[in-house]
Coordinates of C-alpha atoms in Angstrom, one line a residue:
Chain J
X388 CA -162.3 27.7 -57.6
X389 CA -161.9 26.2 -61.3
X390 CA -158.5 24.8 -60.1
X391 CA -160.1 23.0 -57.2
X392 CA -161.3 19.7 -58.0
X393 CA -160.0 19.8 -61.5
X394 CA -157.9 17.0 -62.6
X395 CA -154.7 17.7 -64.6
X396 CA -153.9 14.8 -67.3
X397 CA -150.1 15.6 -67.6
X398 CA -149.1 16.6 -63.8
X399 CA -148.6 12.7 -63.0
X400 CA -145.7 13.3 -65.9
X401 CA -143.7 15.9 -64.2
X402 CA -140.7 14.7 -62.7
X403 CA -139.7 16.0 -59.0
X404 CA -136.7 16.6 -57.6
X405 CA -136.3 15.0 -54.5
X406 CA -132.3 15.8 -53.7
X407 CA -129.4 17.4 -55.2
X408 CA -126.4 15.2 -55.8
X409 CA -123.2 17.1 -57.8
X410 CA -122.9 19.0 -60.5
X411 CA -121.9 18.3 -64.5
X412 CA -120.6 21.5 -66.4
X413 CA -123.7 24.0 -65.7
X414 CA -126.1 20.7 -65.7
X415 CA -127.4 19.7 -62.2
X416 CA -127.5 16.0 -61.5
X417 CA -130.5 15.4 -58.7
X418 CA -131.9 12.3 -57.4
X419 CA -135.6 12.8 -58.7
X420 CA -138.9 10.8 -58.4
X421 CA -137.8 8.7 -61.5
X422 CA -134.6 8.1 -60.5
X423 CA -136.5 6.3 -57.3
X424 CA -138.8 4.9 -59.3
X425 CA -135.5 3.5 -61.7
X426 CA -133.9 2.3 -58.6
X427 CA -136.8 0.5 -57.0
X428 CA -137.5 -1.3 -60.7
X429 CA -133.8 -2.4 -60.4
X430 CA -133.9 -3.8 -57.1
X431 CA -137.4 -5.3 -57.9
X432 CA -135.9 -7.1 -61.1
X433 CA -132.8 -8.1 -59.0
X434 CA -135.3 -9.6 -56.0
X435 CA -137.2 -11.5 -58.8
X436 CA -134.0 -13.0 -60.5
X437 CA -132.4 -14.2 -57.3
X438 CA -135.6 -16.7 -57.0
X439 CA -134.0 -17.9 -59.9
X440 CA -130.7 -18.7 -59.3
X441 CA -131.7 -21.7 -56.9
X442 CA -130.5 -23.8 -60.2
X443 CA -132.6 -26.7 -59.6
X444 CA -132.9 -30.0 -61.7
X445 CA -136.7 -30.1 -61.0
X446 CA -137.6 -26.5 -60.6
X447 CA -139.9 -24.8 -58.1
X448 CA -142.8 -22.1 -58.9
X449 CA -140.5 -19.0 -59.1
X450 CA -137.6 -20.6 -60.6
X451 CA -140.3 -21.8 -63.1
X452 CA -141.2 -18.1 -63.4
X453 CA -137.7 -16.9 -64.0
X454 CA -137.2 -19.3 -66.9
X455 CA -139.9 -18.6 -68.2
X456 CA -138.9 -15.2 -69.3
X457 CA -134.9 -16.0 -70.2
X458 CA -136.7 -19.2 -71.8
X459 CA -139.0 -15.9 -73.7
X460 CA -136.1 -14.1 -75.0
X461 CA -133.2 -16.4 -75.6
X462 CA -135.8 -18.0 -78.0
X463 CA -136.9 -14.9 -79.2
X464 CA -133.1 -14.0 -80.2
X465 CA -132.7 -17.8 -81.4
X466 CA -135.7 -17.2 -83.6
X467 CA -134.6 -13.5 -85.3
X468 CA -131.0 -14.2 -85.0
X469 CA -130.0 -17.6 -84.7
X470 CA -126.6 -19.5 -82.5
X471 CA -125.1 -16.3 -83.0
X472 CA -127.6 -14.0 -81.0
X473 CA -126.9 -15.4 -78.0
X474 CA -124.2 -13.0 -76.7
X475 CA -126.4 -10.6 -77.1
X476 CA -129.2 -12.0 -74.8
X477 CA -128.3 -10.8 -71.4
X478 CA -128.7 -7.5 -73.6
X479 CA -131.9 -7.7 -74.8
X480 CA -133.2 -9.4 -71.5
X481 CA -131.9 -6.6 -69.6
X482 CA -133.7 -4.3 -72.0
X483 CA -137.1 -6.4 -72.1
X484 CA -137.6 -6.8 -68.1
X485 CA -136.4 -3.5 -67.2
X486 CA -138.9 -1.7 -69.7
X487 CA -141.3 -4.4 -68.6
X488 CA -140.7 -3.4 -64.8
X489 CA -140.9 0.5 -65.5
X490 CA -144.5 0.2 -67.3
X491 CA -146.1 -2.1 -64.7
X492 CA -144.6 -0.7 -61.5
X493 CA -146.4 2.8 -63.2
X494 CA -150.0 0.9 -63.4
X495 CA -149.3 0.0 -59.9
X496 CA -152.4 1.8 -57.6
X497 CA -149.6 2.7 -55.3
X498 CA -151.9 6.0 -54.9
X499 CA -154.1 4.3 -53.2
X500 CA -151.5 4.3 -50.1
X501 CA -150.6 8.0 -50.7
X502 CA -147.4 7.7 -52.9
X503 CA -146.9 9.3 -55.8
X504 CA -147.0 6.6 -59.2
X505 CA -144.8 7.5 -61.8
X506 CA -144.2 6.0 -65.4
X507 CA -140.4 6.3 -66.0
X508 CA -141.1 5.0 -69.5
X509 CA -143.4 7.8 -70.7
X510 CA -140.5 10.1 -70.8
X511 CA -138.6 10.9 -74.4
X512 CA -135.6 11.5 -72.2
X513 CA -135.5 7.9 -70.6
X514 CA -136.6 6.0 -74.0
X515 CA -134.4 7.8 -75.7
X516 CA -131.5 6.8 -74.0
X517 CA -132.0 3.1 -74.0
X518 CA -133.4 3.8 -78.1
X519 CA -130.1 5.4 -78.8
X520 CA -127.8 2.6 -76.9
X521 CA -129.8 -0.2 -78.7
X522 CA -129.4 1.6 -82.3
X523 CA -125.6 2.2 -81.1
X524 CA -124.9 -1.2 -80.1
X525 CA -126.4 -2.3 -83.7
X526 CA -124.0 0.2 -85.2
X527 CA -120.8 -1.2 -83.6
X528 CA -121.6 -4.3 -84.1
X529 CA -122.5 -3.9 -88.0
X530 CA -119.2 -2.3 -88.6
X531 CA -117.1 -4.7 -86.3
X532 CA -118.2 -7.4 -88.1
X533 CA -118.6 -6.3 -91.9
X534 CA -116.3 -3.4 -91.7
X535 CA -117.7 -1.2 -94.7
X536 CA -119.6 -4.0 -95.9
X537 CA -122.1 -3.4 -93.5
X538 CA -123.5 -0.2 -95.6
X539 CA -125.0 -3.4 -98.5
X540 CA -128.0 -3.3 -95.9
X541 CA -129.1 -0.4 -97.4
X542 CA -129.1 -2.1 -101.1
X543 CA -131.5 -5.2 -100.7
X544 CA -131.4 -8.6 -102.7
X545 CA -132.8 -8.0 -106.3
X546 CA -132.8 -4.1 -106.3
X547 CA -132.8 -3.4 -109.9
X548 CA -130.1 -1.5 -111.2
X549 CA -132.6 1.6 -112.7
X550 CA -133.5 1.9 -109.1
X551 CA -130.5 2.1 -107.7
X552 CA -130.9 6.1 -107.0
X553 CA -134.2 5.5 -105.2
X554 CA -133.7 2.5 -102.8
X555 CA -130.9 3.2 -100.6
X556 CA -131.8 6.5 -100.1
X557 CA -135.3 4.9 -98.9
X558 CA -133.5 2.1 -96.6
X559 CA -131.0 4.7 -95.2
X560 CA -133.7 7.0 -93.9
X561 CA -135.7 4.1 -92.4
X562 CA -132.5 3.0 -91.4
X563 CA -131.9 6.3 -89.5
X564 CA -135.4 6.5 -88.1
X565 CA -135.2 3.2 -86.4
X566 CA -134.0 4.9 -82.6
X567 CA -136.6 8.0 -82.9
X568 CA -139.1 5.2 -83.9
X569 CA -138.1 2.9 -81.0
X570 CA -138.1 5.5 -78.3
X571 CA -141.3 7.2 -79.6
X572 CA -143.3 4.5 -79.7
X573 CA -142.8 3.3 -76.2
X574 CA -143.4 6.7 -75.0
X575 CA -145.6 7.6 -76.6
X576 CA -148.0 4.5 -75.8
X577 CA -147.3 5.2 -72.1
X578 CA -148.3 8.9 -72.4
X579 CA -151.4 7.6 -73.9
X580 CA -152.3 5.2 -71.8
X581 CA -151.8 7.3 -68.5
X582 CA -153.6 10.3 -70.0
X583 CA -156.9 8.3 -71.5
X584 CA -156.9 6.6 -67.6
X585 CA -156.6 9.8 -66.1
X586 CA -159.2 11.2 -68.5
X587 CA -162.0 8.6 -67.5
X588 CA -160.8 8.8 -63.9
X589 CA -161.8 12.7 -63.8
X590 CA -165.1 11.6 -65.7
X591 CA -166.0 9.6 -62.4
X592 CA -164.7 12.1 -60.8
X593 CA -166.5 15.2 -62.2
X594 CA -170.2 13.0 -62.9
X595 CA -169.9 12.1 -59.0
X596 CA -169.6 15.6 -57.9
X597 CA -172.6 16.8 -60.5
X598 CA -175.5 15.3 -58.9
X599 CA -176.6 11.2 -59.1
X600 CA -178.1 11.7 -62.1
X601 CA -175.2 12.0 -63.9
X602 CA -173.0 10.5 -61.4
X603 CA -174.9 7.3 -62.7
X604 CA -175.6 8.4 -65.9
X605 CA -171.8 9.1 -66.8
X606 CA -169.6 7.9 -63.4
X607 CA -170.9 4.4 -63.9
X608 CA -169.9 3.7 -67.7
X609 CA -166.8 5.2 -67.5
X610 CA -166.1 3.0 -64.4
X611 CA -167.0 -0.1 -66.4
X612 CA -164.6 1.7 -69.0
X613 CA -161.8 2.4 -66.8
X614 CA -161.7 -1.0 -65.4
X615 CA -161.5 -2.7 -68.8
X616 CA -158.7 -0.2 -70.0
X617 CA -156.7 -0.9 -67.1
X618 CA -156.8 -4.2 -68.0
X619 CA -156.1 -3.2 -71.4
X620 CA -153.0 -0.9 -70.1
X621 CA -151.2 -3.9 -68.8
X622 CA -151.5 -5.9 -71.7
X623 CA -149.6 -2.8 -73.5
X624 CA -146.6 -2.5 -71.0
X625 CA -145.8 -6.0 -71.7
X626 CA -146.7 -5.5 -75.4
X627 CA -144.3 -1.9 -75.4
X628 CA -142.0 -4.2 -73.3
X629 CA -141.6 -7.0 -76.2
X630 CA -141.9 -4.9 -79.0
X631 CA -138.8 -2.4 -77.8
X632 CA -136.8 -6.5 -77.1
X633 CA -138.5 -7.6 -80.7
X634 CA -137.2 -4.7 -82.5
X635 CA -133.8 -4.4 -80.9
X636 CA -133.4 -8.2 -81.8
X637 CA -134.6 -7.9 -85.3
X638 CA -131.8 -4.8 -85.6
X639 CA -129.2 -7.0 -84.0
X640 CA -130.0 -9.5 -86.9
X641 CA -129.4 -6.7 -89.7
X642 CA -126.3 -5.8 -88.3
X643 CA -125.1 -9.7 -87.9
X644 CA -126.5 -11.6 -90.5
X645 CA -126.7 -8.3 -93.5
X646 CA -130.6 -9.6 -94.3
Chain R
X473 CA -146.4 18.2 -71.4
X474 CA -143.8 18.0 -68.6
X475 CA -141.7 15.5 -70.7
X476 CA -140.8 18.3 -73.0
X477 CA -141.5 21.5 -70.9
X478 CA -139.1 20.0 -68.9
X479 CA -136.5 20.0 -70.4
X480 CA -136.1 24.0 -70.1
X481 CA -135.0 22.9 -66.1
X482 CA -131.5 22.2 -66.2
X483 CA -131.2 19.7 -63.8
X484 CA -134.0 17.3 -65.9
X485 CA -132.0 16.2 -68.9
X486 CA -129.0 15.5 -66.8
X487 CA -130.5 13.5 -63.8
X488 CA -132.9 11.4 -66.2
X489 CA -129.8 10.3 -68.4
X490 CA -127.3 9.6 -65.4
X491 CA -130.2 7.6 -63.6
X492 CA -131.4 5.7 -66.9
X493 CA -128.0 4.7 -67.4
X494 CA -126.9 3.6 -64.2
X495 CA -129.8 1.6 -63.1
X496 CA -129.9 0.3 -66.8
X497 CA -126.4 -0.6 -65.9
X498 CA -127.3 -1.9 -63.1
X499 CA -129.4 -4.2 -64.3
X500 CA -127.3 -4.8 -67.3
X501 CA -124.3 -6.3 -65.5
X502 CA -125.8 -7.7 -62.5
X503 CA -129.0 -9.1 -63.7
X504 CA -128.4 -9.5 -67.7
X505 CA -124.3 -10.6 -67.7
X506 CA -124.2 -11.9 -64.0
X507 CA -127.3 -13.7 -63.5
X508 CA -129.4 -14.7 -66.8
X509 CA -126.2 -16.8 -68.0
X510 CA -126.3 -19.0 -65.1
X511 CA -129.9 -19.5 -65.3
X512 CA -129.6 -20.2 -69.0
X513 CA -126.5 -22.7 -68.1
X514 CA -129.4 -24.2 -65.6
X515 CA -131.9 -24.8 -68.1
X516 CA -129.4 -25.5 -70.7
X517 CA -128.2 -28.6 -68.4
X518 CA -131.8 -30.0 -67.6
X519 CA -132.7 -29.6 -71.2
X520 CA -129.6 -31.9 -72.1
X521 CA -130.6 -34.1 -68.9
X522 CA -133.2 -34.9 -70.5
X523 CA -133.0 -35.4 -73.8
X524 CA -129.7 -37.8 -72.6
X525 CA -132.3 -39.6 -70.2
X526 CA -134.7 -40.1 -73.2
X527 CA -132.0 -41.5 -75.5
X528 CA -131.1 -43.9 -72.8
X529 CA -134.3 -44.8 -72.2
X530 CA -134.9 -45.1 -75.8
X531 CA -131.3 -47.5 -76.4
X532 CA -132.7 -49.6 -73.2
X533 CA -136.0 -50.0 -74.9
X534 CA -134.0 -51.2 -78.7
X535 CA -131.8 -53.4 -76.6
X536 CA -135.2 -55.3 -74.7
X537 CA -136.0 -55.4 -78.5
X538 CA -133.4 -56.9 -79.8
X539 CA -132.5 -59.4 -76.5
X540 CA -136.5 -60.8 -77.0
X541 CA -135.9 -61.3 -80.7
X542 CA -132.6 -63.2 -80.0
X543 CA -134.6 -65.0 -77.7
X544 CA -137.2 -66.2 -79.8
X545 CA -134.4 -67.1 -82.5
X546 CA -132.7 -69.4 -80.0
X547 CA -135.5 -70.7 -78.8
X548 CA -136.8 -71.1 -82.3
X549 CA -134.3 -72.6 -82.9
X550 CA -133.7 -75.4 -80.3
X551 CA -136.6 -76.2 -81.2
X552 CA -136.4 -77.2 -84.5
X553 CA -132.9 -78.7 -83.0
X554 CA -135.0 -81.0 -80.9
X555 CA -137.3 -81.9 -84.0
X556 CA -134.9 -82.7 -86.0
X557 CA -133.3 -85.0 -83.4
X558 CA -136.6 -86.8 -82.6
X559 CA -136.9 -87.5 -86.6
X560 CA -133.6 -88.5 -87.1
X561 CA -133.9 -91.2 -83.8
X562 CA -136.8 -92.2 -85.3
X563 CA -135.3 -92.4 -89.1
X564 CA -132.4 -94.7 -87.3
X565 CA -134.4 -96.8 -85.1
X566 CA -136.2 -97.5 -88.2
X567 CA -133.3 -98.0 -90.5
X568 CA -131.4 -100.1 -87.7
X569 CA -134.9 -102.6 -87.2
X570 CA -135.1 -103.2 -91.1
X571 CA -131.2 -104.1 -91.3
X572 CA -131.9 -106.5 -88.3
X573 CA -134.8 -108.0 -89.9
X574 CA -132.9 -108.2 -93.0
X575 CA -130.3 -110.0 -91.5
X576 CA -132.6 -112.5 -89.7
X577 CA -134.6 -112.9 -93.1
X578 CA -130.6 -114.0 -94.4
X579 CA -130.3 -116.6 -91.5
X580 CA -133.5 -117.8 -91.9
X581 CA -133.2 -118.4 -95.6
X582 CA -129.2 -119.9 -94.8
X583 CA -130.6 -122.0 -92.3
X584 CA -133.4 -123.1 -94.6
X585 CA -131.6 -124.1 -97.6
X586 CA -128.7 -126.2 -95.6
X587 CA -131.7 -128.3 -94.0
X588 CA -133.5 -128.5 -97.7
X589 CA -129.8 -130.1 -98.8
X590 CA -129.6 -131.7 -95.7
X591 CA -132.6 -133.4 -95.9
X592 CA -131.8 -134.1 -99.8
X593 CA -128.6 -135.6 -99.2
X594 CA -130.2 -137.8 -96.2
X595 CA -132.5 -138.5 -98.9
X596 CA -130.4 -139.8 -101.1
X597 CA -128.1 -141.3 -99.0
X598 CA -131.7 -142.9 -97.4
X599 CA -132.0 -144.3 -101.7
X600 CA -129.0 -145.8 -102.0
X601 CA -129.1 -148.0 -98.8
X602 CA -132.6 -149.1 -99.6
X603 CA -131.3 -150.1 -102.8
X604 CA -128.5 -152.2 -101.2
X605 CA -131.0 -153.7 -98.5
X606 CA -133.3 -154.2 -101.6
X607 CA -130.8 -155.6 -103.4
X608 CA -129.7 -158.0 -100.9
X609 CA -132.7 -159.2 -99.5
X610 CA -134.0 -160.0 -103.7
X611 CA -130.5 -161.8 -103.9
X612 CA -131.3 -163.8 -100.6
X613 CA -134.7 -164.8 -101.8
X614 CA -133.6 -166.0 -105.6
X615 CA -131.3 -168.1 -103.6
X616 CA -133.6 -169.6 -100.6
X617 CA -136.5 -170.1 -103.4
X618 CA -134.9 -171.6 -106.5
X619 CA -131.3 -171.9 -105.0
X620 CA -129.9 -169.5 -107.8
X621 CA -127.3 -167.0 -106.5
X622 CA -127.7 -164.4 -108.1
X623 CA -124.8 -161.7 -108.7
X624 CA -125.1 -159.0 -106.4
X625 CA -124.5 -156.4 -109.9
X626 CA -127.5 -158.1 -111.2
X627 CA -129.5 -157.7 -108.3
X628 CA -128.8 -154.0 -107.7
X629 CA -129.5 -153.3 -111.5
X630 CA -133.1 -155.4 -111.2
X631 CA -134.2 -153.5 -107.7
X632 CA -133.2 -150.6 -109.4
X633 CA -135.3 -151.0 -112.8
X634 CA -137.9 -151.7 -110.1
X635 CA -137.5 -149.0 -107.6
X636 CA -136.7 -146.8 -110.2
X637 CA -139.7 -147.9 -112.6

């Protein structure tokens, strides 16, 4: 009876296995609810871009739409990085309208026609992967180009020589915190966002089902509440979306310009 | 919190990580290598379209610039052309009537003084004979009255102390 009715926060996180596929070692590869949910953002993104490719001189709505957002981030990486960043746009582009796709196709109310939303971006396991390939690709490309050389980003311009000791160390371990900080943040902000909607959804919820009084009393602001935080949830999956492409881009400058 | 209860399932880690990366790859080398660099080439071309039209536009504009200002200078020109050939006309016409005038004003004054001499010589020559005929007839009369001829030298000298006073 206490488990009927009651709504659980983090059961919209757990992943489902929907098929097995093969195995790796002792580790099972299946193809789960977000692997769908990866696939359908993929072939979402891919629909969208096609639209674009009609390469007109005078372009039409959609075309207009697509440049828009390579118009977005090849400026962006002309802005942080300069002539140079632009072999690393179709990276960062990928990056930015793939996260983009994941956070708003999980606000989607595809409940409402009895599927099953899921966030692929509030999972440490999926940030972290793309975290770790961004901070990797800033890596190889830092020592590909500048050799050794690239380890002066950890002694700024103008460090004095008495605190020599102190300020590498410092610009090392922000260094080394940039993928955990990358990965958590997007997650994080997803986890949050789903759990405070879910929250305020079970408010309505639970003051319908105890009596008008405080179906109105409670149901009805947290309605109001829920509707402006929606709003407020898509602004932060394209917020998450741009800061993961900012902060890769601003990385991608360390490692090819050395400050 | 499934995303790190889960973990404990064996299958999670795996399938999460083989699906991130291949529809990340996915959309890495279809979308981000395959497509974005022809839509970038797209804009890239319309963006030089255009700021070529503009210069055009802007050379066509400097060239109606300086075609009306070479106008203006020819015309200013011509016209100061045409001035100065109405002045000078008139400078010549004028010039050319005073030489004629001062040519006719020579005549004039040629033609003048011969018939001042002419007149002078007839005048003279107009004398002399008067004194001869004078002469005569005062020689002709001495005779016929007292029957004295008189020398004609004596006669002209007598007229003239007359004529002559």
């Amino acid at each position: 009876m206490a488990d009927q009715g009651k709504v659980d926060p983090m059961h919209q996180f757990e992943v489902q296995k929907m098929f097995d596929m093969f195995h790796v070692g002792n580790h099972e590869v299946a193809f789960t609810t977000s692997a769908l949910w990866m696939v359908i953002a993929g072939l979402l993104l891919w629909v969208f871009m096609i639209g674009g490719m009609k390469r007109q001189l005078v372009p039409g709505r959609w075309q207009v739409a697509v440049e828009g957002f390579t118009g977005f981030i090849s400026g962006m990486m002309n802005a942080n990085i300069g002539p140079e960043g632009r072999k690393y746009t179709p990276y960062v582009f990928s990056l930015f309208m793939f996260i983009l796709m994941l956070n708003v196709l999980g606000l989607m109310p595809f409940g409402l026609f009895g599927l099953h939303p899921f966030t692929v971006t509030s999972h440490f396991a999926i940030t972290g992967v793309l975290a770790i390939l961004s901070f990797a690709i800033v890596l190889i490309v830092g020592f590909w180009r500048h050799g050794f050389h690239f380890f002066s980003l950890f002694v700024p311009h103008g460090t004095p020589i008495w605190l020599m000791w102190l300020i590498p160390v410092i610009e090392l371990v922000s260094f080394l915190v940039r993928p955990f900080s990358l990965a958590l943040r997007l997650f994080v902000a997803m986890t949050a966002g789903h759990v405070l909607m879910k929250v305020f959804a079970s408010f309505i919820i639970d003051g319908i089902a105890a009596g008008p009084a405080i179906g109105i009393g409670v149901g009805l602001p947290s309605m109001a509440l829920m509707i402006g935080i929606s709003g407020l949830e898509l602004l932060v999956a394209g917020i998450q979306a741009y800061v993961f492409a900012l902060l890769t881009s601003l990385y991608l400058n360390d490692a090819i310009n050395l400050h | 919190m499934p995303q790190i209860s889960q973990f404990a399932e064996s299958w999670y880690a795996a399938s999460q990580i083989f699906w991130v990366l291949l529809t990340f790859g996915f959309v890495f080398f279809v979308i981000g290598r395959g497509m974005l660099p022809k839509i970038e080439a797209t804009v890239d071309a319309r963006d030089r379209k255009v700021a070529d039209d503009l210069a055009a536009a802007k050379a066509a504009h400097a060239a109606a610039d300086s075609l009306e200002e070479s106008y203006r200078q020819q015309s200013d020109a011509s016209r100061a052309a045409a001035q100065k050939a109405v002045t000078d006309a008139k400078d010549k016409a004028a010039k050319d009537a005073e030489k004629r005038l001062a040519k006719v004003d020579a005549e004039l004054a040629d033609k003048l003084a011969a018939a001042e001499s002419d007149i002078g010589a007839a005048r003279t020559s107009a004398m002399a004979e008067i004194e001869a005929v004078a002469a005569e007839a005062a020689g002709d009369l001495v005779a016929k009255l007292s029957g004295v001829k008189v020398a004609a030298a004596d006669a002209k000298a007598a007229v003239k102390a007359v004529l002559h006073g």
